[in-house]
């Protein structure tokens, strides 16, 4: 395992400690606000409006995952429906992201399918696009089944995510081609064993670029989720060389990460979206952000020392 993967594995392991979570919740609120728009829908909508003023569109995500009972799943569905209804009244592009474990996937695949079907039934008439996030490897197969089932039912305003660090991903992409999916490609942020995922950052980066080029060659609409300037530059050069217009792909970055790059890409005429998370269930999301870059750990330590 290289140093990047070793760092990520260690941080995610430590982050599971209840004592560490309690400490960060108590003393690192300033850091949280760097990556999370707030705990309320109103705060998230204000953040989205600010981004729109900078030419950057927002992906709104009510944070939550791996619910323990059906009542929680239904409560999250209602929270997402509240978001969908609020976005339906906005003049700017409307885009929601969610996780199936938030809707009870671990309890029942049928429950998650049913609750997401209810969300899409309200989202599509309002012009709200819904992206199903991909979670860790044991949940990939079920997530793809739910996505395919919804597409078979005629829902068009729904997209899926694939992770370049999983060995299976190229096959999954090829299997999805008949559906012409709106696809987001990411590196992957979960702690995965070497049996299912690449452990070398260089290979993961190479796979992300390979999959992006494959999807573009196949004529899919592709959202490339990366902050890596080299990767962004390579995608731009590849698209230009092949004559792929800027309206056939987009760049997606995280709220609070490289905002100047987001604005610059928007000024260049690319579609840029910032992933804007909000809600009270922010700790797992923040843990993954800390695990992505050692610089984020220094920010945590500074926040803890400074209170």
mmCIF file of C-alpha atoms in Angstrom:
data_model
loop_
_atom_site.group_PDB
_atom_site.id
_atom_site.type_symbol
_atom_site.label_atom_id
_atom_site.label_comp_id
_atom_site.label_asym_id
_atom_site.label_seq_id
_atom_site.Cartn_x
_atom_site.Cartn_y
_atom_site.Cartn_z
ATOM 1 C CA UNK A 1 0.000 0.000 0.000
ATOM 2 C CA UNK A 2 1.417 3.418 -0.934
ATOM 3 C CA UNK A 3 1.534 6.381 1.452
ATOM 4 C CA UNK A 4 -1.658 8.017 0.129
ATOM 5 C CA UNK A 5 -3.696 4.880 0.651
ATOM 6 C CA UNK A 6 -2.067 4.162 4.014
ATOM 7 C CA UNK A 7 -2.943 7.682 5.181
ATOM 8 C CA UNK A 8 -6.551 7.360 4.047
ATOM 9 C CA UNK A 9 -6.942 3.948 5.662
ATOM 10 C CA UNK A 10 -5.556 5.200 8.979
ATOM 11 C CA UNK A 11 -7.731 8.332 9.059
ATOM 12 C CA UNK A 12 -10.930 6.431 8.257
ATOM 13 C CA UNK A 13 -10.123 3.878 10.947
ATOM 14 C CA UNK A 14 -9.473 6.554 13.588
ATOM 15 C CA UNK A 15 -12.563 8.492 12.522
ATOM 16 C CA UNK A 16 -14.782 5.580 13.600
ATOM 17 C CA UNK A 17 -13.832 6.190 17.231
ATOM 18 C CA UNK A 18 -16.779 7.691 19.171
ATOM 19 C CA UNK A 19 -14.304 9.746 21.222
ATOM 20 C CA UNK A 20 -12.768 11.285 18.081
ATOM 21 C CA UNK A 21 -16.208 12.047 16.657
ATOM 22 C CA UNK A 22 -17.312 13.710 19.905
ATOM 23 C CA UNK A 23 -14.156 15.839 19.983
ATOM 24 C CA UNK A 24 -14.543 17.032 16.393
ATOM 25 C CA UNK A 25 -18.247 17.754 16.851
ATOM 26 C CA UNK A 26 -17.449 19.818 19.933
ATOM 27 C CA UNK A 27 -14.360 21.740 18.837
ATOM 28 C CA UNK A 28 -14.083 21.816 15.032
ATOM 29 C CA UNK A 29 -17.283 23.549 13.985
ATOM 30 C CA UNK A 30 -15.387 26.211 12.059
ATOM 31 C CA UNK A 31 -13.748 23.561 9.901
ATOM 32 C CA UNK A 32 -17.097 21.890 9.306
ATOM 33 C CA UNK A 33 -18.486 25.100 7.814
ATOM 34 C CA UNK A 34 -15.677 25.107 5.272
ATOM 35 C CA UNK A 35 -16.998 21.905 3.684
ATOM 36 C CA UNK A 36 -20.650 21.798 4.785
ATOM 37 C CA UNK A 37 -23.058 24.597 3.860
ATOM 38 C CA UNK A 38 -24.953 24.383 7.137
ATOM 39 C CA UNK A 39 -27.426 22.218 8.980
ATOM 40 C CA UNK A 40 -30.623 23.659 7.479
ATOM 41 C CA UNK A 41 -32.156 23.705 4.008
ATOM 42 C CA UNK A 42 -32.263 27.505 4.128
ATOM 43 C CA UNK A 43 -28.482 27.676 4.652
ATOM 44 C CA UNK A 44 -27.898 25.265 1.779
ATOM 45 C CA UNK A 45 -30.094 27.285 -0.582
ATOM 46 C CA UNK A 46 -28.259 30.486 0.336
ATOM 47 C CA UNK A 47 -24.936 28.770 -0.423
ATOM 48 C CA UNK A 48 -26.317 27.589 -3.771
ATOM 49 C CA UNK A 49 -27.476 31.086 -4.638
ATOM 50 C CA UNK A 50 -24.020 32.491 -3.862
ATOM 51 C CA UNK A 51 -22.444 29.917 -6.160
ATOM 52 C CA UNK A 52 -24.904 30.753 -8.932
ATOM 53 C CA UNK A 53 -23.763 34.352 -8.686
ATOM 54 C CA UNK A 54 -20.235 33.112 -9.455
ATOM 55 C CA UNK A 55 -21.336 31.032 -12.450
ATOM 56 C CA UNK A 56 -21.083 27.742 -10.554
ATOM 57 C CA UNK A 57 -24.132 25.486 -10.220
ATOM 58 C CA UNK A 58 -24.943 23.577 -7.044
ATOM 59 C CA UNK A 59 -25.549 19.906 -6.287
ATOM 60 C CA UNK A 60 -27.622 19.869 -3.091
ATOM 61 C CA UNK A 61 -27.223 16.889 -0.777
ATOM 62 C CA UNK A 62 -29.078 16.352 2.491
ATOM 63 C CA UNK A 63 -26.422 14.359 4.323
ATOM 64 C CA UNK A 64 -27.279 10.959 5.735
ATOM 65 C CA UNK A 65 -26.449 7.292 5.183
ATOM 66 C CA UNK A 66 -26.833 3.766 6.558
ATOM 67 C CA UNK A 67 -30.083 4.354 8.438
ATOM 68 C CA UNK A 68 -31.056 1.872 11.137
ATOM 69 C CA UNK A 69 -34.824 1.624 10.657
ATOM 70 C CA UNK A 70 -37.627 2.349 8.205
ATOM 71 C CA UNK A 71 -38.845 5.389 10.106
ATOM 72 C CA UNK A 72 -35.455 7.053 9.605
ATOM 73 C CA UNK A 73 -35.494 6.208 5.897
ATOM 74 C CA UNK A 74 -38.942 7.737 5.479
ATOM 75 C CA UNK A 75 -37.876 10.819 7.419
ATOM 76 C CA UNK A 76 -34.941 11.272 5.026
ATOM 77 C CA UNK A 77 -37.273 10.826 2.078
ATOM 78 C CA UNK A 78 -39.439 13.633 3.399
ATOM 79 C CA UNK A 79 -36.383 15.832 3.914
ATOM 80 C CA UNK A 80 -35.290 15.216 0.323
ATOM 81 C CA UNK A 81 -38.807 15.920 -0.942
ATOM 82 C CA UNK A 82 -38.722 19.212 0.934
ATOM 83 C CA UNK A 83 -35.489 20.016 -0.899
ATOM 84 C CA UNK A 84 -36.982 19.002 -4.262
ATOM 85 C CA UNK A 85 -40.018 21.230 -3.728
ATOM 86 C CA UNK A 86 -37.853 24.177 -2.716
ATOM 87 C CA UNK A 87 -35.570 23.744 -5.729
ATOM 88 C CA UNK A 88 -38.562 23.500 -8.033
ATOM 89 C CA UNK A 89 -39.225 27.191 -7.374
ATOM 90 C CA UNK A 90 -35.685 28.328 -8.181
ATOM 91 C CA UNK A 91 -34.698 29.840 -11.549
ATOM 92 C CA UNK A 92 -31.305 28.117 -11.678
ATOM 93 C CA UNK A 93 -30.377 24.492 -12.535
ATOM 94 C CA UNK A 94 -31.867 22.070 -10.018
ATOM 95 C CA UNK A 95 -29.787 19.118 -8.956
ATOM 96 C CA UNK A 96 -30.021 16.744 -5.966
ATOM 97 C CA UNK A 97 -27.665 13.998 -4.822
ATOM 98 C CA UNK A 98 -28.570 11.192 -2.422
ATOM 99 C CA UNK A 99 -27.425 7.839 -1.071
ATOM 100 C CA UNK A 100 -29.546 4.703 -1.153
ATOM 101 C CA UNK A 101 -28.525 3.644 2.373
ATOM 102 C CA UNK A 102 -30.120 6.946 3.414
ATOM 103 C CA UNK A 103 -33.371 5.524 2.019
ATOM 104 C CA UNK A 104 -33.026 2.152 3.731
ATOM 105 C CA UNK A 105 -31.021 0.077 1.230
ATOM 106 C CA UNK A 106 -29.437 -1.926 4.059
ATOM 107 C CA UNK A 107 -32.900 -2.741 5.397
ATOM 108 C CA UNK A 108 -34.526 -3.635 2.100
ATOM 109 C CA UNK A 109 -33.673 -3.002 -1.532
ATOM 110 C CA UNK A 110 -37.391 -2.772 -2.216
ATOM 111 C CA UNK A 111 -37.803 -0.050 0.398
ATOM 112 C CA UNK A 112 -35.019 2.056 -1.099
ATOM 113 C CA UNK A 113 -36.461 1.593 -4.592
ATOM 114 C CA UNK A 114 -39.931 2.596 -3.433
ATOM 115 C CA UNK A 115 -38.775 5.698 -1.563
ATOM 116 C CA UNK A 116 -36.581 6.846 -4.443
ATOM 117 C CA UNK A 117 -39.439 6.245 -6.879
ATOM 118 C CA UNK A 118 -41.533 8.620 -4.768
ATOM 119 C CA UNK A 119 -38.795 11.253 -4.890
ATOM 120 C CA UNK A 120 -38.413 10.982 -8.669
ATOM 121 C CA UNK A 121 -42.175 11.224 -9.149
ATOM 122 C CA UNK A 122 -42.006 14.714 -7.644
ATOM 123 C CA UNK A 123 -38.569 15.678 -8.970
ATOM 124 C CA UNK A 124 -39.070 15.055 -12.686
ATOM 125 C CA UNK A 125 -42.142 17.320 -13.143
ATOM 126 C CA UNK A 126 -40.209 20.088 -11.351
ATOM 127 C CA UNK A 127 -37.134 19.698 -13.538
ATOM 128 C CA UNK A 128 -34.999 18.489 -10.629
ATOM 129 C CA UNK A 129 -32.259 16.047 -11.610
ATOM 130 C CA UNK A 130 -31.453 13.318 -9.041
ATOM 131 C CA UNK A 131 -28.031 11.688 -8.794
ATOM 132 C CA UNK A 132 -27.692 8.357 -6.969
ATOM 133 C CA UNK A 133 -24.336 8.401 -5.186
ATOM 134 C CA UNK A 134 -22.285 5.229 -5.183
ATOM 135 C CA UNK A 135 -21.282 3.874 -1.786
ATOM 136 C CA UNK A 136 -18.794 1.209 -0.719
ATOM 137 C CA UNK A 137 -18.203 -1.961 -2.719
ATOM 138 C CA UNK A 138 -20.670 -4.305 -0.917
ATOM 139 C CA UNK A 139 -23.485 -1.965 -1.980
ATOM 140 C CA UNK A 140 -22.525 -1.404 -5.616
ATOM 141 C CA UNK A 141 -24.545 -4.268 -7.088
ATOM 142 C CA UNK A 142 -27.763 -3.319 -5.290
ATOM 143 C CA UNK A 143 -27.316 0.339 -6.204
ATOM 144 C CA UNK A 144 -26.965 -0.529 -9.879
ATOM 145 C CA UNK A 145 -30.050 -2.760 -9.714
ATOM 146 C CA UNK A 146 -32.135 0.072 -8.261
ATOM 147 C CA UNK A 147 -30.891 2.482 -10.927
ATOM 148 C CA UNK A 148 -31.662 0.031 -13.746
ATOM 149 C CA UNK A 149 -35.119 -0.687 -12.316
ATOM 150 C CA UNK A 150 -35.994 3.019 -12.238
ATOM 151 C CA UNK A 151 -34.782 3.526 -15.792
ATOM 152 C CA UNK A 152 -36.877 0.527 -16.882
ATOM 153 C CA UNK A 153 -39.878 2.262 -15.316
ATOM 154 C CA UNK A 154 -39.293 5.254 -17.566
ATOM 155 C CA UNK A 155 -37.535 7.690 -15.247
ATOM 156 C CA UNK A 156 -35.041 9.796 -17.195
ATOM 157 C CA UNK A 157 -34.004 12.497 -14.733
ATOM 158 C CA UNK A 158 -31.813 10.202 -12.663
ATOM 159 C CA UNK A 159 -28.072 9.557 -12.886
ATOM 160 C CA UNK A 160 -25.567 7.143 -11.424
ATOM 161 C CA UNK A 161 -21.970 7.259 -10.142
ATOM 162 C CA UNK A 162 -19.071 4.887 -10.840
ATOM 163 C CA UNK A 163 -15.792 4.753 -8.889
ATOM 164 C CA UNK A 164 -12.517 4.345 -10.743
ATOM 165 C CA UNK A 165 -10.692 2.558 -7.923
ATOM 166 C CA UNK A 166 -12.894 -0.549 -8.142
ATOM 167 C CA UNK A 167 -11.695 -3.299 -10.475
ATOM 168 C CA UNK A 168 -15.268 -3.937 -11.634
ATOM 169 C CA UNK A 169 -16.017 -0.424 -12.830
ATOM 170 C CA UNK A 170 -15.129 -0.686 -16.514
ATOM 171 C CA UNK A 171 -17.429 -3.698 -16.871
ATOM 172 C CA UNK A 172 -20.185 -1.820 -15.025
ATOM 173 C CA UNK A 173 -19.788 1.120 -17.416
ATOM 174 C CA UNK A 174 -20.032 -1.144 -20.456
ATOM 175 C CA UNK A 175 -23.087 -2.906 -19.003
ATOM 176 C CA UNK A 176 -24.823 0.470 -18.564
ATOM 177 C CA UNK A 177 -24.204 1.686 -22.125
ATOM 178 C CA UNK A 178 -27.609 0.573 -23.511
ATOM 179 C CA UNK A 179 -29.269 2.888 -20.962
ATOM 180 C CA UNK A 180 -27.185 5.909 -22.088
ATOM 181 C CA UNK A 181 -26.711 6.945 -18.457
ATOM 182 C CA UNK A 182 -25.924 10.427 -17.231
ATOM 183 C CA UNK A 183 -22.733 9.374 -15.492
ATOM 184 C CA UNK A 184 -20.569 10.844 -12.758
ATOM 185 C CA UNK A 185 -17.072 9.393 -12.537
ATOM 186 C CA UNK A 186 -15.129 9.674 -9.267
ATOM 187 C CA UNK A 187 -11.975 8.143 -7.837
ATOM 188 C CA UNK A 188 -13.712 6.683 -4.769
ATOM 189 C CA UNK A 189 -13.562 7.741 -1.123
ATOM 190 C CA UNK A 190 -14.244 4.574 0.881
ATOM 191 C CA UNK A 191 -11.745 2.287 2.536
ATOM 192 C CA UNK A 192 -11.626 -0.741 0.229
ATOM 193 C CA UNK A 193 -9.514 -3.932 0.406
ATOM 194 C CA UNK A 194 -6.948 -4.820 -2.245
ATOM 195 C CA UNK A 195 -9.163 -7.716 -3.357
ATOM 196 C CA UNK A 196 -11.693 -5.307 -4.906
ATOM 197 C CA UNK A 197 -9.897 -1.993 -5.459
ATOM 198 C CA UNK A 198 -6.685 -0.512 -6.789
ATOM 199 C CA UNK A 199 -4.426 0.634 -3.953
ATOM 200 C CA UNK A 200 -2.003 2.779 -5.963
ATOM 201 C CA UNK A 201 -3.065 6.380 -6.498
ATOM 202 C CA UNK A 202 -1.399 6.494 -9.903
ATOM 203 C CA UNK A 203 -3.462 3.534 -11.085
ATOM 204 C CA UNK A 204 -6.658 5.050 -9.690
ATOM 205 C CA UNK A 205 -5.943 8.326 -11.501
ATOM 206 C CA UNK A 206 -5.153 6.468 -14.718
ATOM 207 C CA UNK A 207 -8.389 4.511 -14.439
ATOM 208 C CA UNK A 208 -10.429 7.663 -13.914
ATOM 209 C CA UNK A 209 -8.950 9.178 -17.043
ATOM 210 C CA UNK A 210 -9.401 5.946 -19.016
ATOM 211 C CA UNK A 211 -13.054 5.618 -17.976
ATOM 212 C CA UNK A 212 -13.729 9.277 -18.757
ATOM 213 C CA UNK A 213 -12.314 8.898 -22.260
ATOM 214 C CA UNK A 214 -14.268 5.667 -22.773
ATOM 215 C CA UNK A 215 -17.542 7.296 -21.698
ATOM 216 C CA UNK A 216 -16.926 10.338 -23.907
ATOM 217 C CA UNK A 217 -16.094 8.100 -26.877
ATOM 218 C CA UNK A 218 -19.394 6.288 -26.313
ATOM 219 C CA UNK A 219 -21.265 9.584 -26.420
ATOM 220 C CA UNK A 220 -22.386 9.592 -22.795
ATOM 221 C CA UNK A 221 -22.920 12.787 -20.837
ATOM 222 C CA UNK A 222 -20.118 12.658 -18.285
ATOM 223 C CA UNK A 223 -19.614 14.530 -15.027
ATOM 224 C CA UNK A 224 -15.929 14.309 -14.111
ATOM 225 C CA UNK A 225 -15.517 14.702 -10.360
ATOM 226 C CA UNK A 226 -11.936 15.715 -9.584
ATOM 227 C CA UNK A 227 -9.893 18.588 -8.150
ATOM 228 C CA UNK A 228 -6.684 17.449 -9.833
ATOM 229 C CA UNK A 229 -5.513 20.194 -12.249
ATOM 230 C CA UNK A 230 -3.605 17.658 -14.324
ATOM 231 C CA UNK A 231 -6.706 15.488 -14.710
ATOM 232 C CA UNK A 232 -8.909 18.471 -15.550
ATOM 233 C CA UNK A 233 -6.400 19.638 -18.141
ATOM 234 C CA UNK A 234 -6.197 16.204 -19.738
ATOM 235 C CA UNK A 235 -9.990 15.921 -20.026
ATOM 236 C CA UNK A 236 -10.168 19.374 -21.614
ATOM 237 C CA UNK A 237 -7.431 18.532 -24.128
ATOM 238 C CA UNK A 238 -8.975 15.169 -25.001
ATOM 239 C CA UNK A 239 -12.434 16.652 -25.552
ATOM 240 C CA UNK A 240 -11.038 19.463 -27.689
ATOM 241 C CA UNK A 241 -8.970 17.086 -29.804
ATOM 242 C CA UNK A 242 -12.017 14.932 -30.532
ATOM 243 C CA UNK A 243 -14.323 17.896 -31.127
ATOM 244 C CA UNK A 244 -16.537 16.997 -28.154
ATOM 245 C CA UNK A 245 -18.523 20.154 -27.307
ATOM 246 C CA UNK A 246 -18.462 21.615 -23.812
ATOM 247 C CA UNK A 247 -22.147 20.843 -23.316
ATOM 248 C CA UNK A 248 -21.434 17.076 -23.420
ATOM 249 C CA UNK A 249 -19.491 16.936 -20.165
ATOM 250 C CA UNK A 250 -18.955 18.897 -16.972
ATOM 251 C CA UNK A 251 -16.636 19.212 -14.009
ATOM 252 C CA UNK A 252 -17.819 18.612 -10.456
ATOM 253 C CA UNK A 253 -15.901 19.748 -7.379
ATOM 254 C CA UNK A 254 -16.626 19.858 -3.671
ATOM 255 C CA UNK A 255 -18.023 22.863 -1.858
ATOM 256 C CA UNK A 256 -15.166 24.663 -0.138
ATOM 257 C CA UNK A 257 -12.419 22.988 -2.185
ATOM 258 C CA UNK A 258 -10.527 25.049 -4.782
ATOM 259 C CA UNK A 259 -13.322 27.590 -5.289
ATOM 260 C CA UNK A 260 -11.043 29.713 -7.478
ATOM 261 C CA UNK A 261 -10.643 26.755 -9.863
ATOM 262 C CA UNK A 262 -14.416 26.344 -9.992
ATOM 263 C CA UNK A 263 -14.889 29.981 -10.979
ATOM 264 C CA UNK A 264 -12.070 29.839 -13.526
ATOM 265 C CA UNK A 265 -13.518 26.799 -15.281
ATOM 266 C CA UNK A 266 -16.932 28.466 -15.357
ATOM 267 C CA UNK A 267 -15.418 31.580 -16.964
ATOM 268 C CA UNK A 268 -13.867 29.329 -19.619
ATOM 269 C CA UNK A 269 -17.353 28.180 -20.584
ATOM 270 C CA UNK A 270 -17.421 24.771 -18.914
ATOM 271 C CA UNK A 271 -20.377 23.580 -16.877
ATOM 272 C CA UNK A 272 -19.167 23.460 -13.274
ATOM 273 C CA UNK A 273 -21.066 22.138 -10.291
ATOM 274 C CA UNK A 274 -20.108 22.270 -6.645
ATOM 275 C CA UNK A 275 -21.326 19.466 -4.401
ATOM 276 C CA UNK A 276 -23.084 21.314 -1.543
ATOM 277 C CA UNK A 277 -23.796 19.075 1.467
ATOM 278 C CA UNK A 278 -25.934 20.155 4.393
ATOM 279 C CA UNK A 279 -27.724 18.700 7.417
ATOM 280 C CA UNK A 280 -26.912 17.412 10.872
ATOM 281 C CA UNK A 281 -25.436 14.078 9.715
ATOM 282 C CA UNK A 282 -22.199 15.617 8.462
ATOM 283 C CA UNK A 283 -19.590 13.613 10.364
ATOM 284 C CA UNK A 284 -19.120 10.627 7.953
ATOM 285 C CA UNK A 285 -18.844 13.051 5.045
ATOM 286 C CA UNK A 286 -16.267 15.197 6.831
ATOM 287 C CA UNK A 287 -14.262 12.086 7.752
ATOM 288 C CA UNK A 288 -13.914 11.157 4.097
ATOM 289 C CA UNK A 289 -12.815 14.706 3.223
ATOM 290 C CA UNK A 290 -10.123 14.584 5.928
ATOM 291 C CA UNK A 291 -8.979 11.209 4.600
ATOM 292 C CA UNK A 292 -8.558 12.537 1.069
ATOM 293 C CA UNK A 293 -5.783 15.045 1.766
ATOM 294 C CA UNK A 294 -3.208 15.318 4.601
ATOM 295 C CA UNK A 295 -3.667 19.108 4.464
ATOM 296 C CA UNK A 296 -7.201 18.596 5.752
ATOM 297 C CA UNK A 297 -5.888 16.759 8.795
ATOM 298 C CA UNK A 298 -3.719 19.783 9.630
ATOM 299 C CA UNK A 299 -6.842 21.948 9.432
ATOM 300 C CA UNK A 300 -8.587 19.604 11.873
ATOM 301 C CA UNK A 301 -5.689 19.713 14.310
ATOM 302 C CA UNK A 302 -5.550 23.494 14.097
ATOM 303 C CA UNK A 303 -9.289 23.691 14.741
ATOM 304 C CA UNK A 304 -9.019 21.369 17.732
ATOM 305 C CA UNK A 305 -6.130 23.300 19.244
ATOM 306 C CA UNK A 306 -7.839 26.607 18.625
ATOM 307 C CA UNK A 307 -11.268 25.440 19.656
#
